[in-house]
């Protein structure tokens, strides 16, 4: 794949839904998010809902064992992690999914959509920003913070504010730049290794 072809190819975005609770607000957030993402040209979106994925807790050696989502994570050019904030942190199921994989994250960008009461999920996101660089992933500066989103639940689902849509647009612009740049770098590194 040439550099020009790489730059023009759609960005394969894995949207990782981090909450696995039975009664969760993640479904409303994800519905809104996928509708907003569908309006962005040049994206191929793959929603990965961890509530539907059976990843045992450290059942075998993580970071080298294929899982049911390994190929989907590997195929992605970028990640958008949707995380609630539970007790000033992110869900254990999300950490487990991150730890099960290693090479899948390398040299790819990660953006975040956080939600929670008061903080909009910022404390969960800040902790995730410490983890992904250890896996050679690049976390981007911009993020979407949804403060008490349950107060904006309407008859058609979650109704994001103008500010939240603007934050998502800015986040996706930055994520897109990093996705194209790092994809070109991965392609160049593979070509030089051949």
Coordinates of C-alpha atoms in Angstrom, one line a residue:
X1 CA 0.0 0.0 0.0
X2 CA 1.5 3.3 -1.1
X3 CA 1.6 6.3 1.2
X4 CA -0.9 8.1 -1.0
X5 CA -3.3 5.2 -0.8
X6 CA -2.8 4.9 2.9
X7 CA -3.7 8.6 3.4
X8 CA -6.9 8.3 1.4
X9 CA -8.1 5.0 2.8
X10 CA -10.9 5.1 5.4
X11 CA -9.9 5.2 9.0
X12 CA -10.9 1.9 10.7
X13 CA -12.2 3.1 14.1
X14 CA -12.9 0.6 16.9
X15 CA -15.3 2.1 19.4
X16 CA -14.8 0.2 22.7
X17 CA -17.7 0.3 25.2
X18 CA -16.1 -0.1 28.6
X19 CA -19.1 -0.6 30.9
X20 CA -20.4 -4.2 31.4
X21 CA -23.1 -3.4 34.0
X22 CA -26.6 -4.9 33.3
X23 CA -28.3 -1.5 33.9
X24 CA -25.9 1.0 32.3
X25 CA -26.1 4.3 30.6
X26 CA -23.5 3.2 28.0
X27 CA -26.2 2.1 25.6
X28 CA -27.7 5.6 25.3
X29 CA -24.3 7.2 25.0
X30 CA -23.2 4.7 22.3
X31 CA -26.4 5.2 20.3
X32 CA -25.8 8.9 20.2
X33 CA -22.1 8.5 19.5
X34 CA -22.6 6.1 16.6
X35 CA -25.1 8.4 15.0
X36 CA -22.7 11.3 15.3
X37 CA -19.8 9.2 13.9
X38 CA -21.9 8.1 10.9
X39 CA -21.9 11.7 9.7
X40 CA -18.1 11.8 9.5
X41 CA -16.7 10.9 6.0
X42 CA -13.9 8.5 5.8
X43 CA -14.7 6.4 8.9
X44 CA -15.4 2.7 9.1
X45 CA -16.7 2.2 12.7
X46 CA -16.6 -1.1 14.5
X47 CA -18.4 -1.0 17.9
X48 CA -16.8 -3.5 20.4
X49 CA -19.1 -3.9 23.4
X50 CA -17.2 -5.5 26.2
X51 CA -20.5 -6.6 27.8
X52 CA -20.8 -9.0 24.8
X53 CA -17.2 -10.3 25.0
X54 CA -16.2 -13.2 27.2
X55 CA -12.7 -12.4 28.4
X56 CA -11.8 -14.3 31.6
X57 CA -9.8 -12.6 34.2
X58 CA -6.2 -13.6 33.4
X59 CA -7.3 -17.1 32.4
X60 CA -4.1 -17.6 30.3
X61 CA -1.1 -15.5 29.6
X62 CA -2.4 -12.1 28.3
X63 CA -0.6 -10.1 25.8
X64 CA 0.1 -12.8 23.3
X65 CA -3.0 -15.0 23.3
X66 CA -5.6 -14.5 20.6
X67 CA -9.0 -13.5 21.9
X68 CA -12.4 -13.1 20.2
X69 CA -11.6 -9.4 19.6
X70 CA -7.9 -9.6 18.8
X71 CA -8.4 -9.5 15.0
X72 CA -10.9 -6.6 15.3
X73 CA -8.5 -4.6 17.5
X74 CA -5.6 -5.4 15.2
X75 CA -7.5 -4.2 12.1
X76 CA -8.3 -0.8 13.7
X77 CA -6.3 2.3 12.8
X78 CA -7.6 4.1 15.9
X79 CA -9.6 3.6 19.1
X80 CA -12.4 5.5 20.7
X81 CA -12.9 4.3 24.3
X82 CA -16.3 5.0 25.9
X83 CA -15.8 4.8 29.7
X84 CA -17.9 5.6 32.7
X85 CA -16.3 6.8 35.9
X86 CA -16.9 4.3 38.7
X87 CA -15.4 5.3 42.1
X88 CA -13.0 7.8 40.5
X89 CA -11.7 5.2 38.0
X90 CA -12.7 3.2 35.0
X91 CA -14.3 -0.3 34.9
X92 CA -12.3 -3.4 35.7
X93 CA -13.6 -5.1 32.5
X94 CA -12.0 -2.3 30.4
X95 CA -8.6 -2.8 32.2
X96 CA -8.9 -6.6 31.6
X97 CA -9.6 -6.1 27.9
X98 CA -6.6 -3.7 27.6
X99 CA -4.3 -6.1 29.4
X100 CA -5.3 -9.1 27.3
X101 CA -3.9 -7.4 24.2
X102 CA -0.5 -6.0 23.5
X103 CA 0.6 -5.6 19.9
X104 CA -2.9 -4.6 18.8
X105 CA -2.6 -1.2 20.5
X106 CA 1.0 -0.4 19.3
X107 CA 1.6 2.8 17.3
X108 CA -2.1 3.7 17.1
X109 CA -4.0 6.6 18.6
X110 CA -6.6 6.4 21.4
X111 CA -9.3 9.0 22.2
X112 CA -11.9 9.0 24.9
X113 CA -15.5 9.7 25.6
X114 CA -16.1 9.8 29.4
X115 CA -19.2 10.2 31.4
X116 CA -20.2 10.5 35.0
X117 CA -21.6 12.6 37.7
X118 CA -19.8 15.9 38.3
X119 CA -16.5 15.1 36.6
X120 CA -17.8 13.9 33.2
X121 CA -15.5 10.9 33.5
X122 CA -12.2 12.9 33.5
X123 CA -10.7 10.9 36.4
X124 CA -11.3 7.7 34.5
X125 CA -9.7 9.1 31.3
X126 CA -6.7 10.5 33.2
X127 CA -5.9 7.0 34.5
X128 CA -6.3 5.5 31.1
X129 CA -3.8 8.0 29.7
X130 CA -1.2 6.5 32.0
X131 CA -1.9 2.9 30.7
X132 CA -2.0 3.2 26.9
X133 CA 1.5 4.6 26.4
X134 CA 2.9 1.5 28.1
X135 CA 1.4 -0.4 25.2
X136 CA 3.0 2.0 22.7
X137 CA -0.3 3.7 22.0
X138 CA -0.7 7.4 21.6
X139 CA -3.5 9.1 23.6
X140 CA -4.7 12.3 22.2
X141 CA -5.2 15.5 24.1
X142 CA -8.8 16.2 23.3
X143 CA -11.7 14.2 24.8
X144 CA -15.4 14.3 25.2
X145 CA -16.7 14.7 28.8
X146 CA -20.4 14.1 29.4
X147 CA -21.3 15.5 32.8
X148 CA -24.5 13.8 34.3
X149 CA -25.7 12.7 30.8
X150 CA -28.8 11.0 32.2
X151 CA -30.3 14.5 32.6
X152 CA -30.4 14.8 28.8
X153 CA -32.1 11.6 28.0
X154 CA -35.1 12.2 25.7
X155 CA -37.7 10.1 23.9
X156 CA -35.2 9.3 21.1
X157 CA -32.3 8.5 23.5
X158 CA -29.4 10.6 24.6
X159 CA -29.5 14.2 23.3
X160 CA -26.0 15.6 23.3
X161 CA -25.5 19.4 23.7
X162 CA -24.0 21.6 21.1
X163 CA -20.8 21.8 23.2
X164 CA -20.6 18.0 23.4
X165 CA -21.0 17.7 19.6
X166 CA -18.3 20.4 19.2
X167 CA -16.0 18.4 21.6
X168 CA -16.6 15.2 19.6
X169 CA -15.9 17.0 16.3
X170 CA -12.6 18.4 17.7
X171 CA -11.7 15.0 19.2
X172 CA -12.3 13.2 15.9
X173 CA -10.3 15.8 13.9
X174 CA -7.3 15.2 16.2
X175 CA -7.8 11.4 16.2
X176 CA -8.1 11.4 12.4
X177 CA -4.8 13.2 12.0
X178 CA -3.0 10.8 14.4
X179 CA -4.7 7.8 12.8
X180 CA -3.5 8.7 9.3
X181 CA 0.0 9.8 10.5
X182 CA 0.6 6.6 12.6
X183 CA -0.8 4.4 9.9
X184 CA 1.6 5.8 7.3
X185 CA 4.4 5.2 9.8
X186 CA 3.4 1.6 10.4
X187 CA 3.2 1.1 6.6
X188 CA 6.7 2.6 6.1
X189 CA 8.1 0.5 8.9
X190 CA 6.7 -2.7 7.4
X191 CA 8.0 -1.8 4.0
X192 CA 11.5 -1.1 5.3
X193 CA 11.4 -4.4 7.3
X194 CA 10.6 -6.4 4.1

